[in-house]
Coordinates of C-alpha atoms in Angstrom, one line a residue:
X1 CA 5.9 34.0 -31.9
X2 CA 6.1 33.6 -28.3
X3 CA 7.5 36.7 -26.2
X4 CA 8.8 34.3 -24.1
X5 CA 11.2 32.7 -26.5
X6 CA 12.3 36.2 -26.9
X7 CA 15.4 37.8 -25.2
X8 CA 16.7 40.6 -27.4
X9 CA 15.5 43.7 -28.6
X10 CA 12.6 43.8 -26.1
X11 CA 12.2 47.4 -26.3
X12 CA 11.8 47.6 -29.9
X13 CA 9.6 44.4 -30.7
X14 CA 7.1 45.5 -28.1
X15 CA 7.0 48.7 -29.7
X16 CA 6.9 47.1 -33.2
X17 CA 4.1 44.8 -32.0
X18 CA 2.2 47.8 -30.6
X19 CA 2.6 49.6 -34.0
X20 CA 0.9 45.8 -35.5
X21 CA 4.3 45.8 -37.6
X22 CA 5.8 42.4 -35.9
X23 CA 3.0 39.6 -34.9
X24 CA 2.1 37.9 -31.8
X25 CA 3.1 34.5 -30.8
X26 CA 2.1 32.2 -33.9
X27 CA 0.0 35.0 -35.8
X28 CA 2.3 36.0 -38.1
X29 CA -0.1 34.5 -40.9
X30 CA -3.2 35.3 -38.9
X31 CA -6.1 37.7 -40.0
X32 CA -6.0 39.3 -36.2
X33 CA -2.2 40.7 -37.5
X34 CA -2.8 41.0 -41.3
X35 CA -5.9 43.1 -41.3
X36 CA -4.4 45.8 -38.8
X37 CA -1.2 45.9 -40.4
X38 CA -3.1 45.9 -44.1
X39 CA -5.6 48.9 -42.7
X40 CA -2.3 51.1 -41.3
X41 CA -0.5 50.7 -44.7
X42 CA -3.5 51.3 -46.7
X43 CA -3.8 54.5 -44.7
X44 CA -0.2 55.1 -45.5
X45 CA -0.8 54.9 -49.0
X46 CA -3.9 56.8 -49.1
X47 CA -2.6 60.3 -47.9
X48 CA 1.0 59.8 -50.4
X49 CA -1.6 59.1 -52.9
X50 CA -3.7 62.5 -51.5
X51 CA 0.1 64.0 -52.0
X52 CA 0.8 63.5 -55.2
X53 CA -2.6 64.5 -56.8
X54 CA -1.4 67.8 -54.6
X55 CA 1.2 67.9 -56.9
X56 CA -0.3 67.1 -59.9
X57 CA -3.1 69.5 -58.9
X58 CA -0.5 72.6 -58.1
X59 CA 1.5 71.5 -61.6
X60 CA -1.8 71.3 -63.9
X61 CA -3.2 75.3 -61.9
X62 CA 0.4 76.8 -62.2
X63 CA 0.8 76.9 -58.6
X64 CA 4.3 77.6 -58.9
X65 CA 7.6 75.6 -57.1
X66 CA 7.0 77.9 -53.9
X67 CA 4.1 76.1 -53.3
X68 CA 4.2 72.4 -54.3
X69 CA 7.9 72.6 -53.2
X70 CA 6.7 71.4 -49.5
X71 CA 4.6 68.5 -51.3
X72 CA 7.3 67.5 -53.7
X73 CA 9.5 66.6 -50.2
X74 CA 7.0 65.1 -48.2
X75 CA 5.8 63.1 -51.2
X76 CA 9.3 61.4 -51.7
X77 CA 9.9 61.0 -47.8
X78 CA 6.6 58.9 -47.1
X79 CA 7.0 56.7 -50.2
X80 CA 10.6 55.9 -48.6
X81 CA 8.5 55.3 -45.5
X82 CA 6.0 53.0 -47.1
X83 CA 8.8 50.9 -49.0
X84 CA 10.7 50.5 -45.1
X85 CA 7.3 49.5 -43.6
X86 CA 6.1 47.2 -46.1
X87 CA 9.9 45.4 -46.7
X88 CA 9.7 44.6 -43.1
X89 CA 5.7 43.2 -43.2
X90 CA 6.7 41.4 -46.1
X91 CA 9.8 40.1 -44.8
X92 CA 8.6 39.8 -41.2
X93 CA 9.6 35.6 -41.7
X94 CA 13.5 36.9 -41.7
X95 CA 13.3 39.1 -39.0
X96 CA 11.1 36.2 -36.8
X97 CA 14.0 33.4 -37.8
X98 CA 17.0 36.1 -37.1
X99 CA 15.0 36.8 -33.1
X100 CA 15.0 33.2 -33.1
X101 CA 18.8 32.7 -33.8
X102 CA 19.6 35.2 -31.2
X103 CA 17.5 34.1 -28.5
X104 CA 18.4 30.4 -29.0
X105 CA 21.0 29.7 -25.8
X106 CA 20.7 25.9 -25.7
X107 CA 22.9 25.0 -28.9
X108 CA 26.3 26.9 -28.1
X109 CA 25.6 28.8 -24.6
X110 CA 24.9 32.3 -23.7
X111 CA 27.0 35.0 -24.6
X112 CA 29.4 36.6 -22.0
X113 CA 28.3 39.9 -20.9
X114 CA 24.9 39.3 -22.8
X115 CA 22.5 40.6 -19.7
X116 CA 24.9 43.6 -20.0
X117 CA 24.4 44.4 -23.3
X118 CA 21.0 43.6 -23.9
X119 CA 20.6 46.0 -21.2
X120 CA 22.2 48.6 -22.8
X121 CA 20.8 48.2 -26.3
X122 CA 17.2 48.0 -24.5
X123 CA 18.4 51.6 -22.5
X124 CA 19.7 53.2 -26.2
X125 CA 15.9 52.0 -27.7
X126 CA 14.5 54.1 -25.3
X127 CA 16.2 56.9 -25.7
X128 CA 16.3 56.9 -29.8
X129 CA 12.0 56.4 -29.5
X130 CA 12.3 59.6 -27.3
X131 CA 14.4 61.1 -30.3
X132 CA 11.2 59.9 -32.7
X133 CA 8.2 61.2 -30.4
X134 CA 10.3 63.9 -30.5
X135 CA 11.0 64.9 -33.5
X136 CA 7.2 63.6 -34.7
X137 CA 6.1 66.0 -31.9
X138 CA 8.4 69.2 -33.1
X139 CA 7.2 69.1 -36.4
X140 CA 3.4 69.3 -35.9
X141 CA 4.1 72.3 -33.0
X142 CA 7.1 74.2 -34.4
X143 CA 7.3 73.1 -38.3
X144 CA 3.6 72.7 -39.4
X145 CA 2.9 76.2 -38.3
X146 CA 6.1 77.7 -40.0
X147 CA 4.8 75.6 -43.1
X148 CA 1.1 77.0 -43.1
X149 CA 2.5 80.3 -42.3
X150 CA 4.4 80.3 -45.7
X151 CA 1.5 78.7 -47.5
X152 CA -0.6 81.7 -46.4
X153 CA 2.1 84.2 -47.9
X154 CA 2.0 82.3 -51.1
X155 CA -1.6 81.5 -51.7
X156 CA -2.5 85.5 -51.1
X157 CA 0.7 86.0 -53.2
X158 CA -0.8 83.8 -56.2
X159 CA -4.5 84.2 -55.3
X160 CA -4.8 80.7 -54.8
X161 CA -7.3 78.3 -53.3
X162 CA -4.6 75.7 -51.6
X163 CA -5.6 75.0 -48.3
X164 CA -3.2 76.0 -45.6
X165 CA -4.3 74.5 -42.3
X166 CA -3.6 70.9 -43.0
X167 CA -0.8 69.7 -41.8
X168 CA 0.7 68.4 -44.8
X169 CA -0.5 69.3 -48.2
X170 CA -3.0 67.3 -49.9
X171 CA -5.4 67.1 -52.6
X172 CA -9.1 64.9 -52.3
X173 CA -10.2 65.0 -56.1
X174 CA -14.0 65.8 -56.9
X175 CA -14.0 67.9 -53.3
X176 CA -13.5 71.3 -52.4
X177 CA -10.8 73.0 -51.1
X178 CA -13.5 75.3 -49.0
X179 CA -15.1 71.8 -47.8
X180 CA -11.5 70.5 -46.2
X181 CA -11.2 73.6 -44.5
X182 CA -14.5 73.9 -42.2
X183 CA -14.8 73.0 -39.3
X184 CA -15.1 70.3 -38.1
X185 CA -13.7 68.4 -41.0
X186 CA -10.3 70.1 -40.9
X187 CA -10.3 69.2 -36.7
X188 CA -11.0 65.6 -38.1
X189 CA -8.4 65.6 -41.1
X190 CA -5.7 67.3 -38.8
X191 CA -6.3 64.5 -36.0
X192 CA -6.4 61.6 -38.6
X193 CA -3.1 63.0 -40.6
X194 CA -1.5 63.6 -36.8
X195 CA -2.3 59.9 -35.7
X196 CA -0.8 58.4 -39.0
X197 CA 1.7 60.3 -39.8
X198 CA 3.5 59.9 -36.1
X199 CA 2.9 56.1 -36.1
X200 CA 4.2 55.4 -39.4
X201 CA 7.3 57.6 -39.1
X202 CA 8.1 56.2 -35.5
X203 CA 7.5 52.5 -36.6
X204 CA 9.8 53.5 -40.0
X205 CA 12.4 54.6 -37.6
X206 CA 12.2 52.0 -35.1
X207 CA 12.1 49.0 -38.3
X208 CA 15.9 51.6 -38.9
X209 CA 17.1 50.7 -35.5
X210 CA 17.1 47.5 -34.8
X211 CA 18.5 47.3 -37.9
X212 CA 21.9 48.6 -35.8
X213 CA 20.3 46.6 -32.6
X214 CA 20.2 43.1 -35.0
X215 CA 24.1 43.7 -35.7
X216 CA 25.3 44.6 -32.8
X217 CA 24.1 41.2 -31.3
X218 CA 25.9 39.7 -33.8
X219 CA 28.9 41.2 -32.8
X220 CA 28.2 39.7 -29.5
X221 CA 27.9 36.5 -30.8
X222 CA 31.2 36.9 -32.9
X223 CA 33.2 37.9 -29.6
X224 CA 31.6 34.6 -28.0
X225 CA 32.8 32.5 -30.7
X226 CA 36.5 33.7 -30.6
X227 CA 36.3 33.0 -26.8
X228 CA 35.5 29.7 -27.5
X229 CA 37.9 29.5 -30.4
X230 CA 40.7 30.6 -27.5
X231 CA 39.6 27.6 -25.1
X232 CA 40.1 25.5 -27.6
X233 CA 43.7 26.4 -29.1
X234 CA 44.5 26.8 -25.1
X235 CA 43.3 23.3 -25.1
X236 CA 46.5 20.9 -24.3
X237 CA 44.2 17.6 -24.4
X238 CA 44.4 16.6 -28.2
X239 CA 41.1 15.3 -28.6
X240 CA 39.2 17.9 -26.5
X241 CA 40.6 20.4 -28.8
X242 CA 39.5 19.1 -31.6
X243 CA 35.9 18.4 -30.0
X244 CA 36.0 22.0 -29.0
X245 CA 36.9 23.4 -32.0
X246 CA 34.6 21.7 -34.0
X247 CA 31.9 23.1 -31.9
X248 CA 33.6 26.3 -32.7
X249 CA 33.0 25.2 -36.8
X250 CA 29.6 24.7 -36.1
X251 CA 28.9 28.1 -34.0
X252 CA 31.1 30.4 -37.0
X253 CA 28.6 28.6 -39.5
X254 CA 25.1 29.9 -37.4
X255 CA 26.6 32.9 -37.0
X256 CA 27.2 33.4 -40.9
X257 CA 23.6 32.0 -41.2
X258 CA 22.7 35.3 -38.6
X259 CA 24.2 37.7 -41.0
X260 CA 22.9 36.2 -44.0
X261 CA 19.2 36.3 -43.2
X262 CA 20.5 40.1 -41.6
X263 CA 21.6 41.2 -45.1
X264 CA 18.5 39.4 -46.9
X265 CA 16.3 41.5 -44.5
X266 CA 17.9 44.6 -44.4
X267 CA 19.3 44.4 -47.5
X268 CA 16.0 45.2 -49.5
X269 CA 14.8 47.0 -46.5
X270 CA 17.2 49.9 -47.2
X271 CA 17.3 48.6 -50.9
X272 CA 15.3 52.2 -52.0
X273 CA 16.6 54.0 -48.3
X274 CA 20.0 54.2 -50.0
X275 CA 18.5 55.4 -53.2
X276 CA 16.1 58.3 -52.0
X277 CA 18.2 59.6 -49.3
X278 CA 20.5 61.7 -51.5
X279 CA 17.7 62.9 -53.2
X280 CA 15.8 63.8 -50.2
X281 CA 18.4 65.0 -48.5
X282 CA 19.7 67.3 -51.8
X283 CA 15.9 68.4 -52.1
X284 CA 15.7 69.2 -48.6
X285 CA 18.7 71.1 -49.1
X286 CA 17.7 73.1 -51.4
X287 CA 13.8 74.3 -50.5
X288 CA 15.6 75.3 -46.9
X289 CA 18.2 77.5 -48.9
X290 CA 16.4 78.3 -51.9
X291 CA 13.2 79.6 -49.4
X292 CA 15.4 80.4 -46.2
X293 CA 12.7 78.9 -44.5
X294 CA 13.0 75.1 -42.3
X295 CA 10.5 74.0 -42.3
X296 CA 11.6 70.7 -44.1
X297 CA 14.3 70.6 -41.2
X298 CA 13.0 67.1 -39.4
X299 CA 12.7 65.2 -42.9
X300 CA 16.5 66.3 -43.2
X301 CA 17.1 64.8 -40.3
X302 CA 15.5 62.1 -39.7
X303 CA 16.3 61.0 -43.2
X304 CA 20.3 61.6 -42.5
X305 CA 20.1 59.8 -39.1
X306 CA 18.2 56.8 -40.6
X307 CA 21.2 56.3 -43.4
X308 CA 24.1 57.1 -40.7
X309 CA 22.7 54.4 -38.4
X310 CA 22.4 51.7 -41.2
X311 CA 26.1 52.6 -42.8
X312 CA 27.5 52.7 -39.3
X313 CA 26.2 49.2 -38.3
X314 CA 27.2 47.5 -41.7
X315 CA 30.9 48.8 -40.8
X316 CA 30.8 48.0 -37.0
X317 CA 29.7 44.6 -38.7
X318 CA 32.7 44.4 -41.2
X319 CA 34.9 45.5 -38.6
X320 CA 33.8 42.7 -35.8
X321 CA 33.6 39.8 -38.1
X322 CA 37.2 40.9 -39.7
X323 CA 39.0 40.2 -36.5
X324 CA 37.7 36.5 -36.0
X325 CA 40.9 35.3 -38.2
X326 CA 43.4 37.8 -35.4
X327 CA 43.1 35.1 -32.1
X328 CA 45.3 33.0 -33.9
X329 CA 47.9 35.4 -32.8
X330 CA 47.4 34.7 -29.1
X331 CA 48.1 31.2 -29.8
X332 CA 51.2 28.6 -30.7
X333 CA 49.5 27.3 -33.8
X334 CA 53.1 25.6 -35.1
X335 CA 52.4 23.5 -32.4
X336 CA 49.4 22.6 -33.7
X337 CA 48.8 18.9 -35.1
X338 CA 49.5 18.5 -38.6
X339 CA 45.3 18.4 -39.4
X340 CA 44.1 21.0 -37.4
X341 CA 46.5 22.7 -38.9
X342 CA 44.8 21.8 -42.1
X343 CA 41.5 22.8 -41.1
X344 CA 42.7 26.1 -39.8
X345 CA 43.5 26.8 -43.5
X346 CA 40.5 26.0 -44.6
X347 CA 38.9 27.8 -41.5
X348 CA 40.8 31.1 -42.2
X349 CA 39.9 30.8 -46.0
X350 CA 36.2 30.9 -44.7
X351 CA 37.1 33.7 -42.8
X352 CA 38.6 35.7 -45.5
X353 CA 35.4 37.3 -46.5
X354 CA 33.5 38.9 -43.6
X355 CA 30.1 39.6 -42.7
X356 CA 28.4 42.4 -44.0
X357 CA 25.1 44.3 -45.1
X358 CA 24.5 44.6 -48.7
X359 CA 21.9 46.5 -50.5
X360 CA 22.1 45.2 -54.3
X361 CA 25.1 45.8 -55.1
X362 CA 26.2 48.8 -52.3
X363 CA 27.5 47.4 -49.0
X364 CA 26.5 49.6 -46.0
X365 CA 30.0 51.5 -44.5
X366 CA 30.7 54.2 -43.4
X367 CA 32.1 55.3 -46.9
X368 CA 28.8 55.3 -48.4
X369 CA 27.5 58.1 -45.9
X370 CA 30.2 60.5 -48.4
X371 CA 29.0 58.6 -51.5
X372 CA 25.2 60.2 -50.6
X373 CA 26.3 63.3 -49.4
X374 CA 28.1 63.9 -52.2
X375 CA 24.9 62.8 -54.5
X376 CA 22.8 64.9 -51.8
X377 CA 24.9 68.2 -53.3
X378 CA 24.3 66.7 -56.7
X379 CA 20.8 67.3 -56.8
X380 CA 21.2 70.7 -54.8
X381 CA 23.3 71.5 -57.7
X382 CA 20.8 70.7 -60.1
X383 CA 17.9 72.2 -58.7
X384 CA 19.7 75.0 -57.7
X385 CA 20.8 75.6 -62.0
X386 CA 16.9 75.2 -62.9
X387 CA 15.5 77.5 -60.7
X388 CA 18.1 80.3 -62.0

């Protein structure tokens, strides 16, 4: 796809392109972008894989829930990861045809106050990949230590062989603990798990945001189409109104095709998101409390920014495409011709239902942030009742 053709979301498609997550011009199908893309998820799945025979391995030795409690939360977190990052490689044909959509000026003009906005929305990207590298970077220099710290307590608690100077805990079957841990192979592990673990947790977040980036240029389009509906009500020539407002038909109908492929993207995208974030967040929860230690602090957050940011754009969605039906109060429809009135009806019926982002069945509002907190304390609850 040409960058060229391009004129939204610069910020994040160059970052996603750098990350080998969204192609080139016309290699979307090419081995230069699927082999990359291929090697970083295989990577991806490699260390949860290396996680969960952690797990398996603390479960089968009697390690005890202090220990594997750390594994048990990463474990969860990347396989959310994984599902975000391979939704949007799978689905990278939506997201190329909704870029398309948005950057296509020639059909029904450019948006008022686009240069504005895009401006903005390209300032915001910046500042939320700051919030990423920044959060990647506090984990490994504040959190991984407080984490091998604890591991140290527990291991010469237990008299355990569990590694504790990798940054997150993993398992190689048919090796050694004592192996991982010389040097130089726990200099090389460290750098490797460093390496992947920030570039798949930055690309995860960025795939999040223009997620709110995607609606709010819809919004912009929405507000350009009820300008355009305006012009034509205010319109005192008969037959220029009607030739404006069927231009108006056909720019509310590419619009609803924007927010379809939107939902069909994001829609399986945060498919699973919705799903594990209560039960991150409510595990989380409860190692912080249970251990009084943080160390599972940036999963917390990250995970609850990621689900704020996709509920609050699927409301600021509802909200914009609800008002479309509203400019007919600026206007003397009764004056209206007697089949323009008729295809108002018809054009408010259409409008009855507005845009949104669905997950299954779950629309994304601001309503569902409660509905996970609330199963976030639900698992608290639980795991709080076993350990007693």
């Amino acid at each position: 796809m040409a960058q060229q053709l391009l004129k939204c979301c610069d910020v994040s498609f160059k970052l996603l392109r750098i990350c080998k997550l969204f192609p080139e011009e016309g290699q979307e199908n090419s081995f230069s972008y699927l082999i990359p893309i291929s090697a970083v998820l295989t990577l991806n799945f490699l260390q949860w894989a290396l996680t969960i025979f952690y797990i398996i391995d603390g479960l089968q030795n009697h390690y005890g829930l202090e220990v594997i409690k750390f594994g048990i939360v990463c474990c969860v977190s990347m396989y959310g990861v994984i599902w975000i990052n391979t939704s949007c490689f799978r689905n990278r044909h939506l997201l190329i045809a909704l870029a398309k959509a948005m950057s296509d000026f020639k059909t029904f003009g450019k948006p008022p106050a686009f240069d504005e906005v895009n401006d903005k929305i390209n300032f915001y990207s910046k500042l939320h990949l700051v919030y990423l590298l920044g959060g990647s970077l506090l984990y490994f220099v504040v959190f991984a230590p407080m984490q091998q710290r604890n591991c140290k307590i527990q291991t010469s608690i237990r008299n355990i062989t569990t590694p504790c100077s990798i940054f997150v805990p993993i398992y190689v079957p048919y090796v050694e603990y004592e192996e991982l841990e010389r040097s130089p192979n726990i200099y090389v592990i460290n750098a490797m798990l460093f390496c992947l673990i920030v570039s798949v947790y930055v690309t995860c977040g960025i795939v999040v945001w223009n997620n709110f980036e995607m609606v709010e240029y819809i919004r912009l389009r929405i507000r350009h189409l009820k300008a355009l509906l305006l012009s034509a009500f205010q319109e005192a020539d008969k037959v220029a109104r009607r030739g404006i407002f069927r231009k108006s038909l056909s720019y509310h109908a590419e619009i609803l095709r924007m927010a379809r492929l939107a939902d069909t993207f994001y829609g399986t995208e945060l498919f699973l998101h919705v799903i594990l974030t209560g039960a991150i967040l409510g595990v989380s929860g409860f190692v912080m409390i249970e251990s009084q230690q943080i160390d599972v602090l940036m999963i917390f957050v990250g995970w609850l920014n990621a689900i704020i940011i996709g509920c609050v754009s699927g409301q600021r969605l509802i909200n914009e495409s609800s008002t479309i039906p509203d400019i007919l109060y600026e206007v003397h429809w009764y004056n209206f011709d007697t089949q323009l009135k008729k295809d108002l009806v018809f054009f408010l019926l259409r409008c009855k239902q507005p845009m949104r982002i669905r997950t299954a069945n779950v629309i994304m509002t601001n309503t569902l942030i409660i509905e996970i907190l609330r199963t976030a304390y639900s698992y608290f609850t639980l795991l709080s009742s076993i350990s007693k």
